[in-house]
């Protein structure tokens, strides 16, 4: 594939540098992963040339018979993966999927109740710098101050007080599972729609390793590029046999048809134009991979690795928020180590370990500094790393953070990191060296 870039050496160089960066560093950013060569090839295919506004069988352009097959396959595979009745595979990103849902269900000024950004929520769950906090009135629920866990009493009290039209579940930095049944009860008490944004743990949910939001939520959104290990993109899903989806009082089948028409037309023409057919085909490839049994082994290993890493870090004196993890990520409060999230991110970066600084619940530092880091295991698990490597990595992290001013030490950790990476080759087929 890379050969074709010989016509543009400036770009070829950038791609090679990025391949080397990905191969020679420890990728612990919880929202990232490494796609298969099959996904990569589909994303780089000639389907990028095709305009296909509309949906399979109902396009505004001619010549769509083959891209229709790709989109149908993506839809069928995604439905099977989550036992969903309705899916839309066209959103260009997780944020676009959320926008399509909000604009389908809400009017400007309606209230959204979601997890506060500084407690692990996402920008699109009502942050004032995002459309979700500007078009809608947004209220954030916080975690319990002692346990740092979701506190369903806090959420219910807030819901009763604020009367949201939509309650949003799901997060970008929460290491525990969600009780969607409890959220359903709260939503029903206040007459709110219930949505889950499963962008982060979608792959783990698909394999039955975490609670399934499709059983209780009116609608579910996700990205496709995090634990699902597909191309960058978003999807919208509705579960099977919803008793009363969206509270619309018409016969069951019709309700679903109605809602899918609402969501489909909000994605296109509501907020998007032509779909990215190459990416939709790459989504189909990724969903096909996720349907295989080996993806369950992969997903189980992600969780085993996260639990091992959390345990090792705690044994080295690190304060892992809520004392561990149920999923693929953890938040580490660095207050007791006297280092900010920003400084930790930079220090680990020098040692070849990639993480992101992250607000911790009740953080006293600004979002640009923060008191914590977020660590996730999906990417390194894709490379084949297991518990033994997680123990090594916990020690690398500790050694780096304990010697943040010692450039020689960071350099020597970087060499150890590179040696470890060499044992778990990434995209050897793409390497030019
Ligand atoms: C990553 C993420 C998104 C947004 O995805 P983009 O594709 O970056 O727009 C939305 N919601 C949550 C909870 C996320 O973690």
Short mmCIF file of C-alpha atoms and ligand atoms in Angstrom, two decimals:
data_model
loop_
_atom_site.label_atom_id
_atom_site.label_comp_id
_atom_site.label_asym_id
_atom_site.label_seq_id
_atom_site.Cartn_x
_atom_site.Cartn_y
_atom_site.Cartn_z
CA UNK A 1 0.00 0.00 0.00
CA UNK A 2 2.75 2.40 0.97
CA UNK A 3 4.45 1.98 -2.41
CA UNK A 4 1.84 4.22 -3.96
CA UNK A 5 3.04 7.09 -1.82
CA UNK A 6 6.38 7.14 -3.65
CA UNK A 7 4.77 9.90 -5.74
CA UNK A 8 4.68 12.16 -2.67
CA UNK A 9 7.82 11.71 -0.61
CA UNK A 10 6.92 14.39 1.93
CA UNK A 11 3.78 12.47 2.83
CA UNK A 12 5.49 9.07 2.66
CA UNK A 13 7.95 10.27 5.27
CA UNK A 14 5.16 11.34 7.61
CA UNK A 15 3.41 7.97 7.31
CA UNK A 16 6.65 6.12 7.98
CA UNK A 17 7.38 8.24 11.03
CA UNK A 18 3.89 7.54 12.36
CA UNK A 19 4.23 3.78 11.74
CA UNK A 20 7.52 3.86 13.68
CA UNK A 21 5.96 5.90 16.49
CA UNK A 22 3.08 3.45 16.83
CA UNK A 23 5.40 0.44 16.69
CA UNK A 24 8.05 1.67 19.13
CA UNK A 25 5.94 3.20 21.90
CA UNK A 26 3.57 1.70 24.45
CA UNK A 27 0.10 2.93 23.47
CA UNK A 28 -1.96 3.25 26.63
CA UNK A 29 -4.49 5.85 25.48
CA UNK A 30 -7.78 4.21 26.40
CA UNK A 31 -9.66 5.40 23.31
CA UNK A 32 -7.13 4.10 20.79
CA UNK A 33 -6.54 0.75 19.12
CA UNK A 34 -4.76 -0.81 16.14
CA UNK A 35 -6.99 -1.97 13.28
CA UNK A 36 -6.30 -5.08 11.22
CA UNK A 37 -4.74 -4.84 7.77
CA UNK A 38 -8.15 -5.84 6.40
CA UNK A 39 -9.81 -2.83 8.05
CA UNK A 40 -6.94 -0.64 6.89
CA UNK A 41 -7.30 -1.87 3.30
CA UNK A 42 -11.05 -1.32 3.24
CA UNK A 43 -10.58 2.21 4.60
CA UNK A 44 -8.02 2.86 1.87
CA UNK A 45 -10.14 1.39 -0.94
CA UNK A 46 -11.76 2.86 -4.07
CA UNK A 47 -15.07 3.17 -2.25
CA UNK A 48 -13.75 6.58 -1.20
CA UNK A 49 -14.64 7.74 -4.72
CA UNK A 50 -18.36 7.12 -4.44
CA UNK A 51 -21.13 9.56 -3.60
CA UNK A 52 -24.04 7.68 -2.06
CA UNK A 53 -26.34 10.17 -0.32
CA UNK A 54 -29.31 8.27 1.03
CA UNK A 55 -29.57 4.66 2.19
CA UNK A 56 -29.22 1.27 0.42
CA UNK A 57 -31.89 0.99 -2.26
CA UNK A 58 -32.84 4.66 -1.82
CA UNK A 59 -29.90 6.72 -3.06
CA UNK A 60 -29.78 10.13 -4.70
CA UNK A 61 -27.01 8.94 -7.06
CA UNK A 62 -26.58 6.21 -9.67
CA UNK A 63 -23.93 3.51 -9.53
CA UNK A 64 -24.57 2.62 -5.89
CA UNK A 65 -25.28 -1.09 -6.34
CA UNK A 66 -21.98 -2.22 -4.87
CA UNK A 67 -21.60 0.32 -2.09
CA UNK A 68 -25.17 -0.69 -1.15
CA UNK A 69 -23.86 -4.22 -0.61
CA UNK A 70 -21.13 -2.89 1.69
CA UNK A 71 -23.57 -0.84 3.77
CA UNK A 72 -26.08 -3.71 3.99
CA UNK A 73 -23.30 -5.98 5.23
CA UNK A 74 -22.20 -3.42 7.81
CA UNK A 75 -25.78 -3.08 9.05
CA UNK A 76 -26.46 -6.83 9.20
CA UNK A 77 -23.21 -7.57 11.01
CA UNK A 78 -23.72 -4.76 13.52
CA UNK A 79 -27.30 -5.91 14.21
CA UNK A 80 -26.05 -9.43 14.85
CA UNK A 81 -23.19 -8.22 17.05
CA UNK A 82 -25.50 -6.38 19.47
CA UNK A 83 -28.77 -8.19 18.80
CA UNK A 84 -30.16 -4.85 17.63
CA UNK A 85 -33.38 -4.27 15.75
CA UNK A 86 -32.29 -1.03 14.10
CA UNK A 87 -28.86 0.38 13.27
CA UNK A 88 -27.45 3.33 11.34
CA UNK A 89 -23.81 2.96 10.29
CA UNK A 90 -23.39 6.35 8.60
CA UNK A 91 -22.38 8.80 11.37
CA UNK A 92 -18.90 10.10 10.59
CA UNK A 93 -17.95 10.03 14.29
CA UNK A 94 -19.25 9.35 17.77
CA UNK A 95 -20.04 13.04 18.17
CA UNK A 96 -22.13 13.02 14.97
CA UNK A 97 -24.05 9.99 16.22
CA UNK A 98 -24.84 11.84 19.45
CA UNK A 99 -25.84 14.97 17.56
CA UNK A 100 -28.24 12.97 15.38
CA UNK A 101 -29.88 11.44 18.46
CA UNK A 102 -30.19 14.74 20.34
CA UNK A 103 -31.64 16.51 17.33
CA UNK A 104 -34.12 13.65 16.83
CA UNK A 105 -35.35 13.62 20.42
CA UNK A 106 -34.90 17.17 21.74
CA UNK A 107 -35.77 20.77 21.00
CA UNK A 108 -33.31 23.60 21.67
CA UNK A 109 -33.43 24.49 25.35
CA UNK A 110 -34.53 21.01 26.51
CA UNK A 111 -32.59 19.59 29.43
CA UNK A 112 -29.96 16.83 29.10
CA UNK A 113 -28.71 15.04 32.21
CA UNK A 114 -25.33 13.34 31.71
CA UNK A 115 -22.20 12.50 33.67
CA UNK A 116 -20.17 15.68 34.28
CA UNK A 117 -17.13 16.05 32.06
CA UNK A 118 -14.81 16.34 35.08
CA UNK A 119 -16.26 13.09 36.47
CA UNK A 120 -15.60 11.13 33.27
CA UNK A 121 -18.35 12.27 30.90
CA UNK A 122 -17.78 13.27 27.26
CA UNK A 123 -17.82 16.72 25.65
CA UNK A 124 -21.00 15.78 23.80
CA UNK A 125 -22.82 15.02 27.06
CA UNK A 126 -23.48 18.70 27.72
CA UNK A 127 -20.17 20.52 27.99
CA UNK A 128 -20.52 24.31 27.62
CA UNK A 129 -17.83 24.37 24.91
CA UNK A 130 -19.74 21.78 22.81
CA UNK A 131 -22.98 22.05 20.78
CA UNK A 132 -24.61 19.79 23.38
CA UNK A 133 -24.14 22.41 26.09
CA UNK A 134 -24.93 25.35 23.84
CA UNK A 135 -28.13 24.21 22.10
CA UNK A 136 -29.49 22.36 25.14
CA UNK A 137 -29.68 23.10 28.83
CA UNK A 138 -27.26 20.65 30.36
CA UNK A 139 -27.02 19.37 33.90
CA UNK A 140 -24.25 17.03 35.05
CA UNK A 141 -24.46 14.28 37.65
CA UNK A 142 -21.37 13.62 39.72
CA UNK A 143 -19.91 10.50 41.27
CA UNK A 144 -20.15 9.69 44.97
CA UNK A 145 -17.48 11.67 46.80
CA UNK A 146 -16.30 8.75 48.96
CA UNK A 147 -16.55 5.77 46.63
CA UNK A 148 -16.01 7.63 43.31
CA UNK A 149 -18.77 5.39 41.93
CA UNK A 150 -22.05 6.24 40.21
CA UNK A 151 -24.52 7.09 42.96
CA UNK A 152 -28.07 6.31 41.83
CA UNK A 153 -29.54 8.37 44.70
CA UNK A 154 -27.71 11.48 43.51
CA UNK A 155 -28.86 10.82 39.95
CA UNK A 156 -32.49 10.21 40.91
CA UNK A 157 -32.65 13.33 43.10
CA UNK A 158 -31.15 15.43 40.33
CA UNK A 159 -33.48 13.94 37.71
CA UNK A 160 -36.53 14.71 39.86
CA UNK A 161 -35.33 18.27 40.42
CA UNK A 162 -34.23 19.08 36.86
CA UNK A 163 -36.83 17.10 34.86
CA UNK A 164 -34.51 16.27 31.93
CA UNK A 165 -35.98 15.30 28.58
CA UNK A 166 -32.97 12.99 28.04
CA UNK A 167 -30.74 11.08 30.46
CA UNK A 168 -27.36 10.12 29.01
CA UNK A 169 -25.39 7.14 30.33
CA UNK A 170 -21.87 6.20 29.28
CA UNK A 171 -18.53 7.94 29.72
CA UNK A 172 -15.00 8.44 28.49
CA UNK A 173 -13.23 7.88 31.77
CA UNK A 174 -15.22 5.66 34.14
CA UNK A 175 -13.71 2.30 35.04
CA UNK A 176 -16.82 0.60 36.43
CA UNK A 177 -19.94 -0.92 34.92
CA UNK A 178 -23.33 0.82 34.62
CA UNK A 179 -26.67 -0.36 36.00
CA UNK A 180 -28.90 0.52 33.04
CA UNK A 181 -31.96 -0.99 34.73
CA UNK A 182 -31.66 1.54 37.55
CA UNK A 183 -31.28 4.34 35.01
CA UNK A 184 -34.39 3.06 33.20
CA UNK A 185 -36.37 3.26 36.44
CA UNK A 186 -35.17 6.80 37.04
CA UNK A 187 -35.92 7.85 33.46
CA UNK A 188 -39.43 6.38 33.69
CA UNK A 189 -40.09 8.20 36.97
CA UNK A 190 -39.36 11.58 35.38
CA UNK A 191 -40.58 10.81 31.84
CA UNK A 192 -37.16 11.14 30.19
CA UNK A 193 -35.68 9.35 27.20
CA UNK A 194 -32.74 7.14 28.12
CA UNK A 195 -29.67 6.93 25.93
CA UNK A 196 -26.35 5.15 26.29
CA UNK A 197 -23.19 6.36 24.61
CA UNK A 198 -21.11 3.16 24.73
CA UNK A 199 -18.26 4.67 22.64
CA UNK A 200 -15.58 3.28 24.95
CA UNK A 201 -16.65 -0.22 26.07
CA UNK A 202 -18.70 -1.22 22.98
CA UNK A 203 -16.43 -4.15 22.10
CA UNK A 204 -16.61 -5.51 25.64
CA UNK A 205 -20.40 -5.12 25.65
CA UNK A 206 -20.66 -6.91 22.29
CA UNK A 207 -18.99 -9.95 23.80
CA UNK A 208 -21.22 -9.97 26.90
CA UNK A 209 -18.46 -8.93 29.31
CA UNK A 210 -20.33 -5.87 30.60
CA UNK A 211 -24.02 -5.01 31.09
CA UNK A 212 -25.90 -4.46 27.84
CA UNK A 213 -27.45 -0.99 27.46
CA UNK A 214 -29.57 -2.04 24.47
CA UNK A 215 -31.86 -3.93 26.84
CA UNK A 216 -32.92 -0.81 28.71
CA UNK A 217 -32.08 2.30 26.71
CA UNK A 218 -34.32 3.86 24.08
CA UNK A 219 -31.30 4.38 21.89
CA UNK A 220 -27.58 3.62 22.00
CA UNK A 221 -24.70 5.34 20.21
CA UNK A 222 -21.08 4.28 19.82
CA UNK A 223 -17.84 4.98 18.12
CA UNK A 224 -16.34 2.16 16.06
CA UNK A 225 -12.65 2.84 16.69
CA UNK A 226 -12.14 2.21 20.42
CA UNK A 227 -12.64 -1.28 21.91
CA UNK A 228 -14.57 -2.24 18.74
CA UNK A 229 -11.26 -1.90 16.84
CA UNK A 230 -12.69 -0.55 13.60
CA UNK A 231 -12.12 2.59 11.51
CA UNK A 232 -12.87 6.01 13.02
CA UNK A 233 -16.62 6.48 12.97
CA UNK A 234 -19.96 6.34 14.76
CA UNK A 235 -23.12 4.21 14.82
CA UNK A 236 -26.66 4.41 16.25
CA UNK A 237 -28.54 1.33 17.52
CA UNK A 238 -31.93 0.42 18.97
CA UNK A 239 -32.39 -2.85 20.86
CA UNK A 240 -34.90 -5.59 20.04
CA UNK A 241 -38.46 -5.76 21.33
CA UNK A 242 -38.39 -2.48 23.17
CA UNK A 243 -41.60 -2.39 25.13
CA UNK A 244 -42.07 1.30 24.69
CA UNK A 245 -39.23 2.87 22.74
CA UNK A 246 -39.28 6.63 22.96
CA UNK A 247 -42.62 6.43 24.71
CA UNK A 248 -44.39 6.70 21.39
CA UNK A 249 -47.88 5.30 21.70
CA UNK A 250 -48.32 3.34 18.49
CA UNK A 251 -48.13 -0.42 17.84
CA UNK A 252 -44.69 -1.92 18.49
CA UNK A 253 -43.50 -2.54 14.92
CA UNK A 254 -44.67 0.85 13.72
CA UNK A 255 -42.95 2.62 16.56
CA UNK A 256 -39.63 1.12 15.60
CA UNK A 257 -40.17 1.98 11.96
CA UNK A 258 -41.09 5.51 12.93
CA UNK A 259 -38.05 5.93 15.14
CA UNK A 260 -35.66 4.50 12.59
CA UNK A 261 -37.06 6.89 10.00
CA UNK A 262 -36.56 9.75 12.45
CA UNK A 263 -32.93 8.80 13.12
CA UNK A 264 -32.11 7.93 9.51
CA UNK A 265 -33.38 11.23 8.19
CA UNK A 266 -31.66 13.15 10.98
CA UNK A 267 -28.28 11.60 10.07
CA UNK A 268 -28.91 12.29 6.36
CA UNK A 269 -30.05 14.89 5.27
CA UNK A 270 -30.39 16.32 8.82
CA UNK A 271 -26.74 16.73 9.78
CA UNK A 272 -24.61 14.93 7.17
CA UNK A 273 -24.28 14.77 3.40
CA UNK A 274 -22.63 11.90 1.56
CA UNK A 275 -21.65 8.90 3.68
CA UNK A 276 -18.01 7.74 3.80
CA UNK A 277 -18.55 4.48 1.94
CA UNK A 278 -14.94 3.31 2.33
CA UNK A 279 -15.24 3.79 6.09
CA UNK A 280 -18.64 2.08 6.15
CA UNK A 281 -17.06 -0.90 4.38
CA UNK A 282 -14.18 -0.84 6.88
CA UNK A 283 -16.81 -0.84 9.66
CA UNK A 284 -18.31 -3.96 8.05
CA UNK A 285 -14.89 -5.63 8.14
CA UNK A 286 -14.40 -4.71 11.81
CA UNK A 287 -17.89 -5.94 12.77
CA UNK A 288 -17.12 -9.21 10.98
CA UNK A 289 -13.96 -9.55 13.04
CA UNK A 290 -15.82 -8.70 16.24
CA UNK A 291 -18.36 -11.46 15.52
CA UNK A 292 -15.62 -14.10 15.67
CA UNK A 293 -14.92 -16.09 18.83
CA UNK A 294 -11.34 -14.87 18.86
CA UNK A 295 -12.68 -11.37 19.54
CA UNK A 296 -14.17 -12.65 22.80
CA UNK A 297 -10.73 -13.94 23.80
CA UNK A 298 -9.27 -10.57 22.86
CA UNK A 299 -11.91 -8.68 24.86
CA UNK A 300 -11.45 -10.88 27.93
CA UNK A 301 -7.70 -10.29 27.74
CA UNK A 302 -8.25 -6.49 27.59
CA UNK A 303 -10.04 -6.69 30.94
CA UNK A 304 -7.50 -9.11 32.48
CA UNK A 305 -4.72 -6.75 31.41
CA UNK A 306 -6.49 -3.70 32.83
CA UNK A 307 -7.11 -5.44 36.14
CA UNK A 308 -3.48 -6.57 36.35
CA UNK A 309 -2.15 -3.12 35.51
CA UNK A 310 -4.44 -1.50 38.10
CA UNK A 311 -3.40 -4.00 40.78
CA UNK A 312 0.31 -3.56 40.05
CA UNK A 313 0.04 0.23 40.11
CA UNK A 314 -1.83 0.09 43.43
CA UNK A 315 0.84 -2.18 44.90
CA UNK A 316 3.36 0.52 43.89
CA UNK A 317 1.37 3.06 45.90
CA UNK A 318 -0.73 4.58 43.11
CA UNK A 319 -4.25 5.73 43.85
CA UNK A 320 -6.43 4.07 41.21
CA UNK A 321 -9.84 5.77 41.31
CA UNK A 322 -12.51 3.51 42.86
CA UNK A 323 -9.82 0.93 43.65
CA UNK A 324 -9.72 -0.84 40.30
CA UNK A 325 -11.54 -1.46 37.04
CA UNK A 326 -14.29 -3.59 35.48
CA UNK A 327 -13.43 -2.60 31.91
CA UNK A 328 -10.51 -1.59 29.71
CA UNK A 329 -9.39 1.56 31.52
CA UNK A 330 -8.48 3.15 34.82
CA UNK A 331 -7.99 6.65 36.17
CA UNK A 332 -4.97 7.25 38.36
CA UNK A 333 -5.02 10.08 40.91
CA UNK A 334 -1.41 11.31 41.14
CA UNK A 335 -1.95 13.72 44.04
CA UNK A 336 -0.06 11.51 46.52
CA UNK A 337 2.85 11.27 44.05
CA UNK A 338 3.22 15.05 43.83
CA UNK A 339 3.09 15.17 40.06
CA UNK A 340 0.36 16.71 37.90
CA UNK A 341 -1.40 14.88 35.07
CA UNK A 342 0.22 17.21 32.56
CA UNK A 343 3.72 16.59 33.88
CA UNK A 344 3.06 12.84 34.06
CA UNK A 345 1.84 12.74 30.45
CA UNK A 346 4.99 14.53 29.28
CA UNK A 347 7.33 12.44 31.43
CA UNK A 348 5.84 9.14 30.31
CA UNK A 349 5.96 10.41 26.73
CA UNK A 350 9.72 10.89 27.06
CA UNK A 351 9.95 7.29 28.26
CA UNK A 352 8.02 6.02 25.22
CA UNK A 353 4.75 5.46 27.09
CA UNK A 354 1.70 7.25 25.67
CA UNK A 355 -1.14 8.20 28.06
CA UNK A 356 -3.38 11.24 28.47
CA UNK A 357 -3.74 13.60 31.38
CA UNK A 358 -7.27 13.46 32.74
CA UNK A 359 -9.41 15.25 35.30
CA UNK A 360 -10.18 13.08 38.32
CA UNK A 361 -13.53 13.35 40.14
CA UNK A 362 -13.57 16.52 42.30
CA UNK A 363 -10.30 17.65 40.68
CA UNK A 364 -8.90 20.91 42.03
CA UNK A 365 -6.59 21.48 39.04
CA UNK A 366 -7.60 22.91 35.65
CA UNK A 367 -8.39 20.66 32.64
CA UNK A 368 -5.06 21.77 31.12
CA UNK A 369 -3.08 20.54 34.13
CA UNK A 370 -5.26 17.92 35.93
CA UNK A 371 -4.43 15.67 38.87
CA UNK A 372 -4.59 12.39 37.01
CA UNK A 373 -3.91 10.24 34.00
CA UNK A 374 -6.16 7.81 32.14
CA UNK A 375 -4.68 4.45 31.15
CA UNK A 376 -6.27 1.82 28.88
CA UNK A 377 -5.27 -1.60 27.58
CA UNK A 378 -7.13 -2.21 24.24
CA UNK A 379 -4.23 -1.23 21.97
CA UNK A 380 -1.48 -3.18 23.74
CA UNK A 381 -3.78 -6.20 24.02
CA UNK A 382 -4.16 -6.08 20.23
CA UNK A 383 -0.36 -6.35 20.02
CA UNK A 384 -0.57 -9.56 22.03
CA UNK A 385 0.63 -8.30 25.39
CA UNK A 386 -0.62 -10.11 28.48
CA UNK A 387 -0.41 -9.97 32.28
CA UNK A 388 3.40 -10.35 32.44
CA UNK A 389 3.90 -7.35 30.18
CA UNK A 390 1.39 -5.33 32.25
CA UNK A 391 3.53 -5.94 35.34
CA UNK A 392 6.62 -4.75 33.48
CA UNK A 393 4.76 -1.69 32.22
CA UNK A 394 3.53 -0.75 35.71
CA UNK A 395 7.17 -0.75 36.79
CA UNK A 396 8.22 1.36 33.78
CA UNK A 397 5.50 3.87 34.66
CA UNK A 398 6.55 4.01 38.29
CA UNK A 399 10.23 4.32 37.45
CA UNK A 400 9.54 7.17 35.02
CA UNK A 401 7.22 9.11 37.31
CA UNK A 402 9.61 8.70 40.25
CA UNK A 403 12.48 10.06 38.14
CA UNK A 404 10.68 12.76 36.18
CA UNK A 405 13.69 15.12 36.23
CA UNK A 406 16.25 12.46 35.39
CA UNK A 407 16.66 12.61 31.58
CA UNK A 408 19.15 9.74 31.52
CA UNK A 409 16.75 7.49 33.42
CA UNK A 410 13.87 8.36 31.07
CA UNK A 411 16.11 7.60 28.11
CA UNK A 412 17.04 4.22 29.52
CA UNK A 413 13.35 3.36 30.17
CA UNK A 414 12.64 4.38 26.58
CA UNK A 415 15.22 1.84 25.41
CA UNK A 416 13.59 -0.87 27.55
CA UNK A 417 10.20 0.09 26.13
CA UNK A 418 11.51 -0.17 22.60
CA UNK A 419 12.97 -3.60 23.32
CA UNK A 420 9.62 -4.79 24.69
CA UNK A 421 7.82 -3.41 21.65
CA UNK A 422 10.16 -5.31 19.32
CA UNK A 423 8.83 -8.57 20.81
CA UNK A 424 5.28 -7.61 19.80
CA UNK A 425 5.62 -6.45 16.19
CA UNK A 426 3.02 -4.04 14.85
CA UNK A 427 2.27 -3.95 11.12
CA UNK A 428 5.52 -5.68 10.09
CA UNK A 429 3.97 -5.85 6.57
CA UNK A 430 4.04 -2.05 6.38
CA UNK A 431 7.54 -1.57 7.67
CA UNK A 432 10.00 -0.17 5.17
CA UNK A 433 13.00 -0.59 7.45
C1 LIG B 1 -14.80 9.06 22.12
C2 LIG B 1 -16.15 9.39 22.57
C3 LIG B 1 -17.08 10.05 21.75
C4 LIG B 1 -16.73 10.78 20.48
O1 LIG B 1 -16.21 10.17 19.47
P1 LIG B 1 -15.55 10.98 18.25
O2 LIG B 1 -15.57 9.93 17.21
O3 LIG B 1 -14.22 11.42 18.72
O4 LIG B 1 -16.47 12.12 17.91
C5 LIG B 1 -18.37 10.21 22.19
N1 LIG B 1 -18.73 9.77 23.40
C6 LIG B 1 -17.88 9.17 24.24
C7 LIG B 1 -18.36 8.71 25.56
C8 LIG B 1 -16.57 8.97 23.86
O5 LIG B 1 -15.70 8.42 24.72
#
